[in-house]
């Protein structure tokens, strides 16, 4: 089996070798790749953590926390997925802050103090999407 992993820092898939079963060590199966629409977000509840998954036009998949750090609302999966100079982004539907999907950095604070959204590693194995939760929820 080949495991395609998108790391939050690099943001590009890197093929790694895995076992014939799902990734272990904290990886959580979320859905099938085909369940994710291109240029759209999807929300998932992993334990007590809400995450947002995004599939970009080039097939990469990213995961962030679902909670918008500026409003506190669980809405990021409803944001506008796009690209800013080659950087995959999502614009929050609340106050329109734009976040880098690779790092969680806010690229457009709309005049507010900079905040970031947590990002999580994503892996694809045999058509299944896995997320590894990183850090504490914000």
PDB file of N, CA and C in Angstrom, residues 56-136:
ATOM      1  N   UNK A  56      -8.473  20.557  -2.437  1.00  0.00           N
ATOM      2  CA  UNK A  56      -8.170  21.640  -3.367  1.00  0.00           C
ATOM      3  C   UNK A  56      -8.282  21.156  -4.817  1.00  0.00           C
ATOM      4  N   UNK A  57      -8.257  22.098  -5.746  1.00  0.00           N
ATOM      5  CA  UNK A  57      -8.429  21.788  -7.169  1.00  0.00           C
ATOM      6  C   UNK A  57      -7.379  20.813  -7.681  1.00  0.00           C
ATOM      7  N   UNK A  58      -6.200  20.795  -7.048  1.00  0.00           N
ATOM      8  CA  UNK A  58      -5.127  19.901  -7.496  1.00  0.00           C
ATOM      9  C   UNK A  58      -5.128  18.557  -6.762  1.00  0.00           C
ATOM     10  N   UNK A  59      -6.171  18.291  -5.964  1.00  0.00           N
ATOM     11  CA  UNK A  59      -6.316  17.003  -5.315  1.00  0.00           C
ATOM     12  C   UNK A  59      -5.730  16.896  -3.923  1.00  0.00           C
ATOM     13  N   UNK A  60      -5.051  17.926  -3.447  1.00  0.00           N
ATOM     14  CA  UNK A  60      -4.508  17.869  -2.089  1.00  0.00           C
ATOM     15  C   UNK A  60      -5.644  17.996  -1.076  1.00  0.00           C
ATOM     16  N   UNK A  61      -5.454  17.374   0.078  1.00  0.00           N
ATOM     17  CA  UNK A  61      -6.450  17.410   1.147  1.00  0.00           C
ATOM     18  C   UNK A  61      -5.785  17.988   2.392  1.00  0.00           C
ATOM     19  N   UNK A  62      -6.492  18.921   3.014  1.00  0.00           N
ATOM     20  CA  UNK A  62      -5.991  19.596   4.209  1.00  0.00           C
ATOM     21  C   UNK A  62      -7.020  19.480   5.321  1.00  0.00           C
ATOM     22  N   UNK A  63      -6.549  19.518   6.565  1.00  0.00           N
ATOM     23  CA  UNK A  63      -7.442  19.488   7.721  1.00  0.00           C
ATOM     24  C   UNK A  63      -7.057  20.600   8.686  1.00  0.00           C
ATOM     25  N   UNK A  64      -8.063  21.319   9.158  1.00  0.00           N
ATOM     26  CA  UNK A  64      -7.880  22.355  10.167  1.00  0.00           C
ATOM     27  C   UNK A  64      -8.912  22.119  11.262  1.00  0.00           C
ATOM     28  N   UNK A  65      -8.788  22.857  12.356  1.00  0.00           N
ATOM     29  CA  UNK A  65      -9.887  22.872  13.308  1.00  0.00           C
ATOM     30  C   UNK A  65     -11.082  23.527  12.628  1.00  0.00           C
ATOM     31  N   UNK A  66     -12.262  23.148  13.024  1.00  0.00           N
ATOM     32  CA  UNK A  66     -13.497  23.688  12.464  1.00  0.00           C
ATOM     33  C   UNK A  66     -13.836  25.058  13.064  1.00  0.00           C
ATOM     34  N   UNK A  67     -13.317  25.346  14.252  1.00  0.00           N
ATOM     35  CA  UNK A  67     -13.643  26.579  14.961  1.00  0.00           C
ATOM     36  C   UNK A  67     -12.853  27.755  14.380  1.00  0.00           C
ATOM     37  N   UNK A  68     -13.571  28.784  13.947  1.00  0.00           N
ATOM     38  CA  UNK A  68     -12.970  30.032  13.480  1.00  0.00           C
ATOM     39  C   UNK A  68     -12.390  30.732  14.708  1.00  0.00           C
ATOM     40  N   UNK A  69     -11.071  30.972  14.755  1.00  0.00           N
ATOM     41  CA  UNK A  69     -10.478  31.564  15.954  1.00  0.00           C
ATOM     42  C   UNK A  69     -10.916  33.014  16.203  1.00  0.00           C
ATOM     43  N   UNK A  70     -11.435  33.697  15.213  1.00  0.00           N
ATOM     44  CA  UNK A  70     -11.875  35.075  15.389  1.00  0.00           C
ATOM     45  C   UNK A  70     -13.289  35.178  15.945  1.00  0.00           C
ATOM     46  N   UNK A  71     -14.181  34.293  15.524  1.00  0.00           N
ATOM     47  CA  UNK A  71     -15.572  34.371  15.974  1.00  0.00           C
ATOM     48  C   UNK A  71     -15.923  33.322  17.020  1.00  0.00           C
ATOM     49  N   UNK A  72     -15.156  32.226  17.071  1.00  0.00           N
ATOM     50  CA  UNK A  72     -15.475  31.139  17.972  1.00  0.00           C
ATOM     51  C   UNK A  72     -16.560  30.214  17.437  1.00  0.00           C
ATOM     52  N   UNK A  73     -17.021  30.476  16.225  1.00  0.00           N
ATOM     53  CA  UNK A  73     -18.081  29.659  15.617  1.00  0.00           C
ATOM     54  C   UNK A  73     -17.470  28.488  14.844  1.00  0.00           C
ATOM     55  N   UNK A  74     -18.187  27.381  14.819  1.00  0.00           N
ATOM     56  CA  UNK A  74     -17.746  26.179  14.110  1.00  0.00           C
ATOM     57  C   UNK A  74     -18.205  26.261  12.660  1.00  0.00           C
ATOM     58  N   UNK A  75     -17.449  27.032  11.845  1.00  0.00           N
ATOM     59  CA  UNK A  75     -17.910  27.350  10.489  1.00  0.00           C
ATOM     60  C   UNK A  75     -16.859  27.230   9.393  1.00  0.00           C
ATOM     61  N   UNK A  76     -15.612  26.929   9.712  1.00  0.00           N
ATOM     62  CA  UNK A  76     -14.564  27.002   8.685  1.00  0.00           C
ATOM     63  C   UNK A  76     -14.814  26.096   7.487  1.00  0.00           C
ATOM     64  N   UNK A  77     -15.470  24.959   7.692  1.00  0.00           N
ATOM     65  CA  UNK A  77     -15.741  24.073   6.554  1.00  0.00           C
ATOM     66  C   UNK A  77     -16.688  24.714   5.549  1.00  0.00           C
ATOM     67  N   UNK A  78     -17.385  25.758   5.950  1.00  0.00           N
ATOM     68  CA  UNK A  78     -18.301  26.472   5.055  1.00  0.00           C
ATOM     69  C   UNK A  78     -17.627  27.649   4.355  1.00  0.00           C
ATOM     70  N   UNK A  79     -16.332  27.816   4.596  1.00  0.00           N
ATOM     71  CA  UNK A  79     -15.596  28.926   4.012  1.00  0.00           C
ATOM     72  C   UNK A  79     -15.325  28.735   2.530  1.00  0.00           C
ATOM     73  N   UNK A  80     -14.814  29.795   1.920  1.00  0.00           N
ATOM     74  CA  UNK A  80     -14.493  29.779   0.496  1.00  0.00           C
ATOM     75  C   UNK A  80     -13.064  29.268   0.329  1.00  0.00           C
ATOM     76  N   UNK A  81     -12.923  28.148  -0.374  1.00  0.00           N
ATOM     77  CA  UNK A  81     -11.614  27.552  -0.630  1.00  0.00           C
ATOM     78  C   UNK A  81     -11.028  28.211  -1.859  1.00  0.00           C
ATOM     79  N   UNK A  82      -9.760  28.584  -1.765  1.00  0.00           N
ATOM     80  CA  UNK A  82      -9.137  29.252  -2.895  1.00  0.00           C
ATOM     81  C   UNK A  82      -7.636  29.103  -2.883  1.00  0.00           C
ATOM     82  N   UNK A  83      -7.000  30.084  -3.491  1.00  0.00           N
ATOM     83  CA  UNK A  83      -5.557  30.073  -3.694  1.00  0.00           C
ATOM     84  C   UNK A  83      -5.087  31.517  -3.678  1.00  0.00           C
ATOM     85  N   UNK A  84      -4.023  31.775  -2.973  1.00  0.00           N
ATOM     86  CA  UNK A  84      -3.441  33.110  -2.960  1.00  0.00           C
ATOM     87  C   UNK A  84      -1.962  32.982  -3.300  1.00  0.00           C
ATOM     88  N   UNK A  85      -1.622  33.271  -4.557  1.00  0.00           N
ATOM     89  CA  UNK A  85      -0.237  33.180  -4.987  1.00  0.00           C
ATOM     90  C   UNK A  85       0.335  31.787  -4.841  1.00  0.00           C
ATOM     91  N   UNK A  86      -0.459  30.756  -5.119  1.00  0.00           N
ATOM     92  CA  UNK A  86       0.003  29.380  -4.999  1.00  0.00           C
ATOM     93  C   UNK A  86      -0.195  28.773  -3.626  1.00  0.00           C
ATOM     94  N   UNK A  87      -0.703  29.549  -2.677  1.00  0.00           N
ATOM     95  CA  UNK A  87      -0.944  29.069  -1.319  1.00  0.00           C
ATOM     96  C   UNK A  87      -2.414  28.674  -1.191  1.00  0.00           C
ATOM     97  N   UNK A  88      -2.711  27.411  -0.827  1.00  0.00           N
ATOM     98  CA  UNK A  88      -4.109  27.010  -0.660  1.00  0.00           C
ATOM     99  C   UNK A  88      -4.700  27.705   0.563  1.00  0.00           C
ATOM    100  N   UNK A  89      -5.909  28.251   0.405  1.00  0.00           N
ATOM    101  CA  UNK A  89      -6.507  29.045   1.472  1.00  0.00           C
ATOM    102  C   UNK A  89      -7.979  28.700   1.685  1.00  0.00           C
ATOM    103  N   UNK A  90      -8.477  29.145   2.834  1.00  0.00           N
ATOM    104  CA  UNK A  90      -9.910  29.158   3.101  1.00  0.00           C
ATOM    105  C   UNK A  90     -10.221  30.502   3.749  1.00  0.00           C
ATOM    106  N   UNK A  91     -11.299  31.126   3.280  1.00  0.00           N
ATOM    107  CA  UNK A  91     -11.772  32.379   3.856  1.00  0.00           C
ATOM    108  C   UNK A  91     -12.944  32.058   4.769  1.00  0.00           C
ATOM    109  N   UNK A  92     -12.853  32.475   6.012  1.00  0.00           N
ATOM    110  CA  UNK A  92     -13.924  32.207   6.966  1.00  0.00           C
ATOM    111  C   UNK A  92     -15.209  32.884   6.521  1.00  0.00           C
ATOM    112  N   UNK A  93     -16.343  32.189   6.642  1.00  0.00           N
ATOM    113  CA  UNK A  93     -17.610  32.802   6.264  1.00  0.00           C
ATOM    114  C   UNK A  93     -18.084  33.859   7.267  1.00  0.00           C
ATOM    115  N   UNK A  94     -17.461  33.940   8.443  1.00  0.00           N
ATOM    116  CA  UNK A  94     -17.905  34.902   9.453  1.00  0.00           C
ATOM    117  C   UNK A  94     -17.388  36.308   9.156  1.00  0.00           C
ATOM    118  N   UNK A  95     -16.091  36.528   9.352  1.00  0.00           N
ATOM    119  CA  UNK A  95     -15.522  37.868   9.193  1.00  0.00           C
ATOM    120  C   UNK A  95     -14.553  37.963   8.029  1.00  0.00           C
ATOM    121  N   UNK A  96     -14.483  36.906   7.230  1.00  0.00           N
ATOM    122  CA  UNK A  96     -13.723  36.869   5.979  1.00  0.00           C
ATOM    123  C   UNK A  96     -12.206  36.812   6.143  1.00  0.00           C
ATOM    124  N   UNK A  97     -11.690  36.448   7.326  1.00  0.00           N
ATOM    125  CA  UNK A  97     -10.247  36.243   7.444  1.00  0.00           C
ATOM    126  C   UNK A  97      -9.860  35.063   6.568  1.00  0.00           C
ATOM    127  N   UNK A  98      -8.677  35.161   5.960  1.00  0.00           N
ATOM    128  CA  UNK A  98      -8.184  34.123   5.057  1.00  0.00           C
ATOM    129  C   UNK A  98      -7.044  33.381   5.752  1.00  0.00           C
ATOM    130  N   UNK A  99      -7.135  32.045   5.752  1.00  0.00           N
ATOM    131  CA  UNK A  99      -6.144  31.201   6.415  1.00  0.00           C
ATOM    132  C   UNK A  99      -5.397  30.345   5.402  1.00  0.00           C
ATOM    133  N   UNK A 100      -4.084  30.218   5.603  1.00  0.00           N
ATOM    134  CA  UNK A 100      -3.243  29.310   4.827  1.00  0.00           C
ATOM    135  C   UNK A 100      -3.566  27.896   5.292  1.00  0.00           C
ATOM    136  N   UNK A 101      -4.040  27.038   4.395  1.00  0.00           N
ATOM    137  CA  UNK A 101      -4.411  25.677   4.771  1.00  0.00           C
ATOM    138  C   UNK A 101      -3.210  24.816   5.147  1.00  0.00           C
ATOM    139  N   UNK A 102      -2.010  25.207   4.742  1.00  0.00           N
ATOM    140  CA  UNK A 102      -0.820  24.424   5.069  1.00  0.00           C
ATOM    141  C   UNK A 102      -0.341  24.680   6.482  1.00  0.00           C
ATOM    142  N   UNK A 103      -0.441  25.926   6.947  1.00  0.00           N
ATOM    143  CA  UNK A 103       0.145  26.316   8.234  1.00  0.00           C
ATOM    144  C   UNK A 103      -0.872  26.807   9.252  1.00  0.00           C
ATOM    145  N   UNK A 104      -2.063  27.215   8.801  1.00  0.00           N
ATOM    146  CA  UNK A 104      -3.060  27.781   9.695  1.00  0.00           C
ATOM    147  C   UNK A 104      -2.892  29.267   9.932  1.00  0.00           C
ATOM    148  N   UNK A 105      -1.850  29.857   9.365  1.00  0.00           N
ATOM    149  CA  UNK A 105      -1.585  31.278   9.541  1.00  0.00           C
ATOM    150  C   UNK A 105      -2.681  32.107   8.889  1.00  0.00           C
ATOM    151  N   UNK A 106      -3.086  33.168   9.575  1.00  0.00           N
ATOM    152  CA  UNK A 106      -4.070  34.079   9.003  1.00  0.00           C
ATOM    153  C   UNK A 106      -3.347  35.037   8.068  1.00  0.00           C
ATOM    154  N   UNK A 107      -3.753  35.048   6.804  1.00  0.00           N
ATOM    155  CA  UNK A 107      -3.111  35.889   5.791  1.00  0.00           C
ATOM    156  C   UNK A 107      -3.777  37.251   5.668  1.00  0.00           C
ATOM    157  N   UNK A 108      -4.985  37.366   6.186  1.00  0.00           N
ATOM    158  CA  UNK A 108      -5.756  38.601   6.057  1.00  0.00           C
ATOM    159  C   UNK A 108      -6.569  38.775   7.328  1.00  0.00           C
ATOM    160  N   UNK A 109      -6.067  39.582   8.271  1.00  0.00           N
ATOM    161  CA  UNK A 109      -6.691  39.684   9.591  1.00  0.00           C
ATOM    162  C   UNK A 109      -7.895  40.619   9.628  1.00  0.00           C
ATOM    163  N   UNK A 110      -8.156  41.356   8.558  1.00  0.00           N
ATOM    164  CA  UNK A 110      -9.265  42.310   8.517  1.00  0.00           C
ATOM    165  C   UNK A 110      -9.168  43.314   9.666  1.00  0.00           C
ATOM    166  N   UNK A 111      -7.935  43.730   9.981  1.00  0.00           N
ATOM    167  CA  UNK A 111      -7.703  44.747  11.005  1.00  0.00           C
ATOM    168  C   UNK A 111      -7.697  44.248  12.433  1.00  0.00           C
ATOM    169  N   UNK A 112      -7.767  42.960  12.658  1.00  0.00           N
ATOM    170  CA  UNK A 112      -7.763  42.402  14.012  1.00  0.00           C
ATOM    171  C   UNK A 112      -6.389  41.819  14.318  1.00  0.00           C
ATOM    172  N   UNK A 113      -6.158  41.519  15.602  1.00  0.00           N
ATOM    173  CA  UNK A 113      -4.908  40.876  15.994  1.00  0.00           C
ATOM    174  C   UNK A 113      -4.795  39.534  15.278  1.00  0.00           C
ATOM    175  N   UNK A 114      -3.575  39.166  14.845  1.00  0.00           N
ATOM    176  CA  UNK A 114      -3.423  37.902  14.119  1.00  0.00           C
ATOM    177  C   UNK A 114      -3.682  36.693  15.021  1.00  0.00           C
ATOM    178  N   UNK A 115      -4.483  35.788  14.518  1.00  0.00           N
ATOM    179  CA  UNK A 115      -4.750  34.501  15.161  1.00  0.00           C
ATOM    180  C   UNK A 115      -4.532  33.427  14.105  1.00  0.00           C
ATOM    181  N   UNK A 116      -4.309  32.209  14.551  1.00  0.00           N
ATOM    182  CA  UNK A 116      -4.116  31.100  13.613  1.00  0.00           C
ATOM    183  C   UNK A 116      -5.105  30.000  13.944  1.00  0.00           C
ATOM    184  N   UNK A 117      -5.361  29.157  12.971  1.00  0.00           N
ATOM    185  CA  UNK A 117      -6.193  27.971  13.171  1.00  0.00           C
ATOM    186  C   UNK A 117      -5.255  26.762  13.187  1.00  0.00           C
ATOM    187  N   UNK A 118      -5.550  25.799  14.053  1.00  0.00           N
ATOM    188  CA  UNK A 118      -4.719  24.591  14.123  1.00  0.00           C
ATOM    189  C   UNK A 118      -4.889  23.775  12.843  1.00  0.00           C
ATOM    190  N   UNK A 119      -3.789  23.238  12.343  1.00  0.00           N
ATOM    191  CA  UNK A 119      -3.819  22.355  11.177  1.00  0.00           C
ATOM    192  C   UNK A 119      -3.390  20.960  11.622  1.00  0.00           C
ATOM    193  N   UNK A 120      -3.841  19.957  10.865  1.00  0.00           N
ATOM    194  CA  UNK A 120      -3.585  18.564  11.217  1.00  0.00           C
ATOM    195  C   UNK A 120      -3.063  17.813   9.999  1.00  0.00           C
ATOM    196  N   UNK A 121      -2.113  16.897  10.200  1.00  0.00           N
ATOM    197  CA  UNK A 121      -1.638  16.075   9.084  1.00  0.00           C
ATOM    198  C   UNK A 121      -2.768  15.221   8.512  1.00  0.00           C
ATOM    199  N   UNK A 122      -2.730  15.032   7.197  1.00  0.00           N
ATOM    200  CA  UNK A 122      -3.715  14.223   6.484  1.00  0.00           C
ATOM    201  C   UNK A 122      -2.966  13.146   5.709  1.00  0.00           C
ATOM    202  N   UNK A 123      -3.513  11.942   5.720  1.00  0.00           N
ATOM    203  CA  UNK A 123      -2.951  10.847   4.932  1.00  0.00           C
ATOM    204  C   UNK A 123      -4.086  10.193   4.151  1.00  0.00           C
ATOM    205  N   UNK A 124      -3.755   9.710   2.960  1.00  0.00           N
ATOM    206  CA  UNK A 124      -4.714   8.968   2.145  1.00  0.00           C
ATOM    207  C   UNK A 124      -4.141   7.586   1.914  1.00  0.00           C
ATOM    208  N   UNK A 125      -4.892   6.573   2.294  1.00  0.00           N
ATOM    209  CA  UNK A 125      -4.465   5.183   2.108  1.00  0.00           C
ATOM    210  C   UNK A 125      -5.622   4.417   1.483  1.00  0.00           C
ATOM    211  N   UNK A 126      -5.391   3.875   0.299  1.00  0.00           N
ATOM    212  CA  UNK A 126      -6.378   3.068  -0.409  1.00  0.00           C
ATOM    213  C   UNK A 126      -7.723   3.774  -0.530  1.00  0.00           C
ATOM    214  N   UNK A 127      -7.674   5.087  -0.793  1.00  0.00           N
ATOM    215  CA  UNK A 127      -8.884   5.869  -0.995  1.00  0.00           C
ATOM    216  C   UNK A 127      -9.535   6.385   0.273  1.00  0.00           C
ATOM    217  N   UNK A 128      -9.003   6.024   1.447  1.00  0.00           N
ATOM    218  CA  UNK A 128      -9.524   6.510   2.715  1.00  0.00           C
ATOM    219  C   UNK A 128      -8.698   7.697   3.192  1.00  0.00           C
ATOM    220  N   UNK A 129      -9.375   8.678   3.794  1.00  0.00           N
ATOM    221  CA  UNK A 129      -8.714   9.865   4.331  1.00  0.00           C
ATOM    222  C   UNK A 129      -8.553   9.687   5.836  1.00  0.00           C
ATOM    223  N   UNK A 130      -7.330   9.902   6.311  1.00  0.00           N
ATOM    224  CA  UNK A 130      -7.003   9.800   7.728  1.00  0.00           C
ATOM    225  C   UNK A 130      -6.473  11.141   8.211  1.00  0.00           C
ATOM    226  N   UNK A 131      -6.791  11.477   9.449  1.00  0.00           N
ATOM    227  CA  UNK A 131      -6.300  12.715  10.068  1.00  0.00           C
ATOM    228  C   UNK A 131      -5.623  12.343  11.369  1.00  0.00           C
ATOM    229  N   UNK A 132      -4.530  13.025  11.673  1.00  0.00           N
ATOM    230  CA  UNK A 132      -3.839  12.861  12.948  1.00  0.00           C
ATOM    231  C   UNK A 132      -3.972  14.185  13.687  1.00  0.00           C
ATOM    232  N   UNK A 133      -4.704  14.185  14.789  1.00  0.00           N
ATOM    233  CA  UNK A 133      -4.955  15.427  15.519  1.00  0.00           C
ATOM    234  C   UNK A 133      -3.680  15.929  16.176  1.00  0.00           C
ATOM    235  N   UNK A 134      -3.456  17.214  16.017  1.00  0.00           N
ATOM    236  CA  UNK A 134      -2.273  17.869  16.558  1.00  0.00           C
ATOM    237  C   UNK A 134      -2.697  18.945  17.548  1.00  0.00           C
ATOM    238  N   UNK A 135      -2.028  19.040  18.658  1.00  0.00           N
ATOM    239  CA  UNK A 135      -2.236  20.143  19.596  1.00  0.00           C
ATOM    240  C   UNK A 135      -3.604  20.168  20.241  1.00  0.00           C
ATOM    241  N   UNK A 136      -3.765  21.113  21.151  1.00  0.00           N
ATOM    242  CA  UNK A 136      -5.030  21.296  21.847  1.00  0.00           C
ATOM    243  C   UNK A 136      -5.967  22.153  21.012  1.00  0.00           C
TER     244      UNK A 136
END
